[in-house]
Short mmCIF file of N, CA and C in Angstrom, two decimals:
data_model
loop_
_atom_site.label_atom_id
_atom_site.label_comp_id
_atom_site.label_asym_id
_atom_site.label_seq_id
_atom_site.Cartn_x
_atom_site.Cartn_y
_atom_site.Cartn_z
N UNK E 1 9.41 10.58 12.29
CA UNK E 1 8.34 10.05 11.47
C UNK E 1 8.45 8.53 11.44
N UNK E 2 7.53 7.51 11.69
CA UNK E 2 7.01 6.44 11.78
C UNK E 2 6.43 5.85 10.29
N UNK E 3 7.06 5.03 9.75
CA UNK E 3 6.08 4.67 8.74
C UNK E 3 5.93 3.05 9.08
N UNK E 4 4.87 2.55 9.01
CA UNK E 4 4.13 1.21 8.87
C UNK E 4 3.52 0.52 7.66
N UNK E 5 4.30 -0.50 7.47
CA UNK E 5 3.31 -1.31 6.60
C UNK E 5 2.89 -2.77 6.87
N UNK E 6 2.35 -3.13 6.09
CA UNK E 6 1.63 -4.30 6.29
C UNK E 6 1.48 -5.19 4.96
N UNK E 7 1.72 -6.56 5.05
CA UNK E 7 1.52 -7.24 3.42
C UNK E 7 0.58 -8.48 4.26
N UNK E 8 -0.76 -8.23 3.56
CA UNK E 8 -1.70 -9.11 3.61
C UNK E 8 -1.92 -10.62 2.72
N UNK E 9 -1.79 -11.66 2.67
CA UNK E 9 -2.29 -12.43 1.98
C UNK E 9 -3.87 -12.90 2.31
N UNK E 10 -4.30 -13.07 0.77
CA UNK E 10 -5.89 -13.65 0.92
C UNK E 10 -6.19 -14.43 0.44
N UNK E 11 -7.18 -15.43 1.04
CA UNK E 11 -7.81 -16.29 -0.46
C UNK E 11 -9.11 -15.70 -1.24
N UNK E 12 -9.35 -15.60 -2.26
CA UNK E 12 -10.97 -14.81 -2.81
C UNK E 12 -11.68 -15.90 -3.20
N UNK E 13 -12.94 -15.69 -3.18
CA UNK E 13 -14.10 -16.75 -3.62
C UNK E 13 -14.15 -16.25 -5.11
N UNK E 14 -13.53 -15.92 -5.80
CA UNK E 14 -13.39 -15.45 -7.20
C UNK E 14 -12.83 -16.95 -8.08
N UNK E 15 -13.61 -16.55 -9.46
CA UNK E 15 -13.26 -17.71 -10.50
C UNK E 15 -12.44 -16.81 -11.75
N UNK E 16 -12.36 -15.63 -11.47
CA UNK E 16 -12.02 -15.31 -12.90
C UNK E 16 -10.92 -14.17 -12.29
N UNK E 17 -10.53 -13.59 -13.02
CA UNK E 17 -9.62 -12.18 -13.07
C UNK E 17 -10.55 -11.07 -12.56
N UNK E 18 -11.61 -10.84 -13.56
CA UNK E 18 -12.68 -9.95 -12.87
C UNK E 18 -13.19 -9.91 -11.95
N UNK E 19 -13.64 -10.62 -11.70
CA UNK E 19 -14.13 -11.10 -10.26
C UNK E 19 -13.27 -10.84 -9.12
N UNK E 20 -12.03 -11.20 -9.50
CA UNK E 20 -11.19 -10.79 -8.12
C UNK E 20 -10.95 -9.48 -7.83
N UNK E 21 -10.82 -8.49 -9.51
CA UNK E 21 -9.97 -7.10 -9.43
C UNK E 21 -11.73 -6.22 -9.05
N UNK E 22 -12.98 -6.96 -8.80
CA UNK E 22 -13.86 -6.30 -8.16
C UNK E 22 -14.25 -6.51 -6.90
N UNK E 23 -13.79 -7.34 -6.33
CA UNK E 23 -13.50 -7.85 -4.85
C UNK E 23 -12.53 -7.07 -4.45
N UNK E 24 -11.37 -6.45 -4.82
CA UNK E 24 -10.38 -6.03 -4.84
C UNK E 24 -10.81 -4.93 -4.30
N UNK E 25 -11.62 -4.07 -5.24
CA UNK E 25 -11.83 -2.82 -5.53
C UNK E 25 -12.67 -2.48 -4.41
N UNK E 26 -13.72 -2.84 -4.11
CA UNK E 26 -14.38 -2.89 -3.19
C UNK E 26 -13.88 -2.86 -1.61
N UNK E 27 -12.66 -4.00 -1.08
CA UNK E 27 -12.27 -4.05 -0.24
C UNK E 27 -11.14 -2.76 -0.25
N UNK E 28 -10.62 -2.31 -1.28
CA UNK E 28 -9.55 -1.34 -1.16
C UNK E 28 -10.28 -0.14 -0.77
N UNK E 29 -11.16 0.35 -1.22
CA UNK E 29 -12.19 1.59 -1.33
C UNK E 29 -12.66 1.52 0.01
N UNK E 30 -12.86 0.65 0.57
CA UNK E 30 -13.10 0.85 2.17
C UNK E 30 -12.18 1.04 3.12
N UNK E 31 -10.81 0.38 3.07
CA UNK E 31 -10.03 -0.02 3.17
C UNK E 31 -9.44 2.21 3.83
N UNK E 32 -9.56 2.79 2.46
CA UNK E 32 -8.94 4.28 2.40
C UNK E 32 -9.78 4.91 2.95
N UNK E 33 -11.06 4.74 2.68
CA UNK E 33 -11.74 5.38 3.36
C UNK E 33 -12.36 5.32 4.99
N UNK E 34 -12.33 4.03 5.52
CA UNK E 34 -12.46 3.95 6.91
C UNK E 34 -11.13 4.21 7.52
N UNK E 35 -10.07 3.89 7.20
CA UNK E 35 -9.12 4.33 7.79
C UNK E 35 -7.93 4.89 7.39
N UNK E 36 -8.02 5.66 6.16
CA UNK E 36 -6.91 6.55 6.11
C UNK E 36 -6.12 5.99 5.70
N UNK E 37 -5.53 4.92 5.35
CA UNK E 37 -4.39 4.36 4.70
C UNK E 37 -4.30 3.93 3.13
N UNK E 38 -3.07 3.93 2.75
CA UNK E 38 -2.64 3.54 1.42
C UNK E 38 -2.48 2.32 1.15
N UNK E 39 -3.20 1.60 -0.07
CA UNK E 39 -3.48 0.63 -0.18
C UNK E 39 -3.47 0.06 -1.88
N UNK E 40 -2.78 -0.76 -1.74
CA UNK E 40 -2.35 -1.73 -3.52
C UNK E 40 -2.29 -3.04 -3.05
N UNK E 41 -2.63 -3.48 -4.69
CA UNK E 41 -2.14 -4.87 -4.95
C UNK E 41 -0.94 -5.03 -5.00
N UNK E 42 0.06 -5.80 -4.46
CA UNK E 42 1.19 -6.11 -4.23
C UNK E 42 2.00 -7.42 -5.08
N UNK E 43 0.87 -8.39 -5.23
CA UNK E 43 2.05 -9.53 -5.75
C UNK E 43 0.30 -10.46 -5.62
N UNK E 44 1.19 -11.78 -6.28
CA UNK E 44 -0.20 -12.20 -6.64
C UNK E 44 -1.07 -12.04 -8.11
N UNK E 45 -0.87 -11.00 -9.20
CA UNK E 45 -1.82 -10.42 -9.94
C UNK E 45 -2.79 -10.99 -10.79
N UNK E 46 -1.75 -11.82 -11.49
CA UNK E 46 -2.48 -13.16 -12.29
C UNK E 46 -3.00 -14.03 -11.71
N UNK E 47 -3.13 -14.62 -10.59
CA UNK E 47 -4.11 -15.45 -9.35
C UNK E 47 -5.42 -15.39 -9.14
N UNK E 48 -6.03 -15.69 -9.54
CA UNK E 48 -7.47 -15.41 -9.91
C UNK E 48 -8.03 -15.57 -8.62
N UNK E 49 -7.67 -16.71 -7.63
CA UNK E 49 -8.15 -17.22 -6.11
C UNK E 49 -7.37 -16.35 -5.10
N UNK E 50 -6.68 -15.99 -5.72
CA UNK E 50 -5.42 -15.14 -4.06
C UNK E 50 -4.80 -14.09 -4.58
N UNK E 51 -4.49 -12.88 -3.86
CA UNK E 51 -3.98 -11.70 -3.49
C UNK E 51 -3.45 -11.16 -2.69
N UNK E 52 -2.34 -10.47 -2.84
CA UNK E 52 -1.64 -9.90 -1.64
C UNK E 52 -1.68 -8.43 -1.77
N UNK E 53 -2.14 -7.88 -0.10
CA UNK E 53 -2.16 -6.24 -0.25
C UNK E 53 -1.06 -5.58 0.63
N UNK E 54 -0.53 -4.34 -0.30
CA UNK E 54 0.10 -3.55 0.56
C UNK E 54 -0.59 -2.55 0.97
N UNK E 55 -0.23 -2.56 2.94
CA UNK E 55 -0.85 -1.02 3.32
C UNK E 55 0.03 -0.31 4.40
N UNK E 56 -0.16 1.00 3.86
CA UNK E 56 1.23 1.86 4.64
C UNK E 56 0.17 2.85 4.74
N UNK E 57 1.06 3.10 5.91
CA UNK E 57 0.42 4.42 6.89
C UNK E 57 1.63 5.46 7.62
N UNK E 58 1.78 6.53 8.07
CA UNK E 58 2.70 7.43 8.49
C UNK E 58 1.98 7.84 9.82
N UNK E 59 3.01 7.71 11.02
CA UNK E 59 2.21 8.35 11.92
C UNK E 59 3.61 9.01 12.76
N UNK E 60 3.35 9.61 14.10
CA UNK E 60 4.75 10.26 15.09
C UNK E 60 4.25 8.99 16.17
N UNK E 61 3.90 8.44 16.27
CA UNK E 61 3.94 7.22 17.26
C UNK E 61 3.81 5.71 16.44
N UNK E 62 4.90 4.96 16.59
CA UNK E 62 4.71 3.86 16.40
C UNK E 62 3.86 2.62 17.07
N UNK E 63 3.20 2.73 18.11
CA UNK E 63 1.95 2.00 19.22
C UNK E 63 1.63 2.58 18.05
N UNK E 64 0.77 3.98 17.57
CA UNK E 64 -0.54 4.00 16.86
C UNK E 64 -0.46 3.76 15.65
N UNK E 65 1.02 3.16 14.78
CA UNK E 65 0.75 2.66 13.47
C UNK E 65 0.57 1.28 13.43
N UNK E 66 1.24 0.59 14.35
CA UNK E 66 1.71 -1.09 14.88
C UNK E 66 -0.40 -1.07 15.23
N UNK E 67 -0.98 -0.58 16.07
CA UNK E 67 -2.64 -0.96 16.02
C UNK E 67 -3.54 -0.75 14.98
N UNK E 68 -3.29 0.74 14.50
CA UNK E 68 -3.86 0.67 13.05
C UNK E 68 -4.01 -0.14 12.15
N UNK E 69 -2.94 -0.80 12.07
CA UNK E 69 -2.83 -1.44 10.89
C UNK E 69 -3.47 -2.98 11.52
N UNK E 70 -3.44 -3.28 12.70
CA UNK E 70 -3.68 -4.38 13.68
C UNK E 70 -5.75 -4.02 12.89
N UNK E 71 -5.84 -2.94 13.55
CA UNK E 71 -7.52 -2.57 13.36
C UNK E 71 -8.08 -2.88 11.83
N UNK E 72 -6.69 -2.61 10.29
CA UNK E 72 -7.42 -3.03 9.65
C UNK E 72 -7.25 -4.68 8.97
N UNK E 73 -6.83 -5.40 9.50
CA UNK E 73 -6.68 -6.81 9.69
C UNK E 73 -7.77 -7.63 10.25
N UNK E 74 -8.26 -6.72 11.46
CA UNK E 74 -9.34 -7.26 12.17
C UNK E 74 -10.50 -7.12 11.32
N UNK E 75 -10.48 -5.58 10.87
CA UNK E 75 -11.63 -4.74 10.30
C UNK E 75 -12.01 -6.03 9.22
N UNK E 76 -10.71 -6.49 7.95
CA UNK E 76 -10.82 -7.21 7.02
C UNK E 76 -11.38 -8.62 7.36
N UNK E 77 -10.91 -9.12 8.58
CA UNK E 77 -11.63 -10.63 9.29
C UNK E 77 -12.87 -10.45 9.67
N UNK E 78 -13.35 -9.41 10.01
CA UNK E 78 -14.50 -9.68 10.40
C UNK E 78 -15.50 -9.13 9.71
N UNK E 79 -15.42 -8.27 8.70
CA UNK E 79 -16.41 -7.62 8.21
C UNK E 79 -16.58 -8.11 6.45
N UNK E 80 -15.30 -9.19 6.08
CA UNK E 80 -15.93 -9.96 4.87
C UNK E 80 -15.23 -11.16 5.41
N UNK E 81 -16.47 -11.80 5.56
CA UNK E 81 -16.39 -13.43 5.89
C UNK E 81 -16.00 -14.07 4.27
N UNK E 82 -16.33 -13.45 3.68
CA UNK E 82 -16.42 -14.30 2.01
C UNK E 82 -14.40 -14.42 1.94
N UNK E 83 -14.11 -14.03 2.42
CA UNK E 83 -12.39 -14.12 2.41
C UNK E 83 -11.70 -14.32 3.31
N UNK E 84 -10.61 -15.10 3.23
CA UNK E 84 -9.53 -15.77 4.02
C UNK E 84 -8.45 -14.96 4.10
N UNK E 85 -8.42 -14.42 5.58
CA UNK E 85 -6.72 -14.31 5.73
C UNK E 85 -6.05 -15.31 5.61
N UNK E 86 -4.93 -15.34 5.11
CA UNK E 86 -3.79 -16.86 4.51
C UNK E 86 -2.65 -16.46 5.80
N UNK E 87 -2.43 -14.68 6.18
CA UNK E 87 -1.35 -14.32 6.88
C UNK E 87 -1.25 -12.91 6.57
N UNK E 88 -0.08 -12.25 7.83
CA UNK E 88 -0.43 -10.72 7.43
C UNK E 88 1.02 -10.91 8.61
N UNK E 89 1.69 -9.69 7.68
CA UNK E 89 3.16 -8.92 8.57
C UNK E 89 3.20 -8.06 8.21
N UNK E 90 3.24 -7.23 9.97
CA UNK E 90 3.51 -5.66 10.02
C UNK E 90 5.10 -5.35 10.34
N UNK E 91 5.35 -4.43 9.00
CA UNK E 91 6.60 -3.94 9.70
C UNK E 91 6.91 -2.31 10.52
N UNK E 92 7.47 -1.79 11.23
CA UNK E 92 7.63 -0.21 11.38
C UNK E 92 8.59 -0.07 11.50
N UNK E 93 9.09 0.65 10.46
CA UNK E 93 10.26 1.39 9.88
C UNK E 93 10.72 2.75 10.45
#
């Protein structure tokens, strides 16, 4: 068994707390549902402008957790421009 994770940093176009934990919500909810993985806030909480996400996934091949997680990095760059990747490390365990 293969497990993968990933810790994302972001910047958010958010001014408040709310604002971010619904940016949040939004990107997480897609996040499980396009691709199957587990997904939290990690560190960051009180940061109203920035967030860091954890996402883990389980697979029997490590190539297909090491791209997965590659796919949702990309998925996150390209499909909300309104946010900054800051940086992102995958580990497989």
């Amino acid at each position: 068994m293969i497990v993968a994770t990933c810790r994302i940093e972001l910047d958010l176009p958010s001014r408040t707390l709310k604002e971010k934990r619904q940016i949040l919500q939004s990107v997480v909810a897609r996040m499980r549902r396009s691709f199957n993985v587990a997904v939290a806030e990690v560190d960051l909480n009180e940061l109203w402008g920035s967030a860091a996400l954890g996402i883990v996934t389980v697979s029997n091949s490590a190539d297909y957790a090491q791209g997965l997680l590659e796919r949702v990095v990309a998925w996150l760059e390209g499909s909300r421009l309104d946010l900054t990747v800051v940086g992102y490390e995958i580990e497989i365990l």
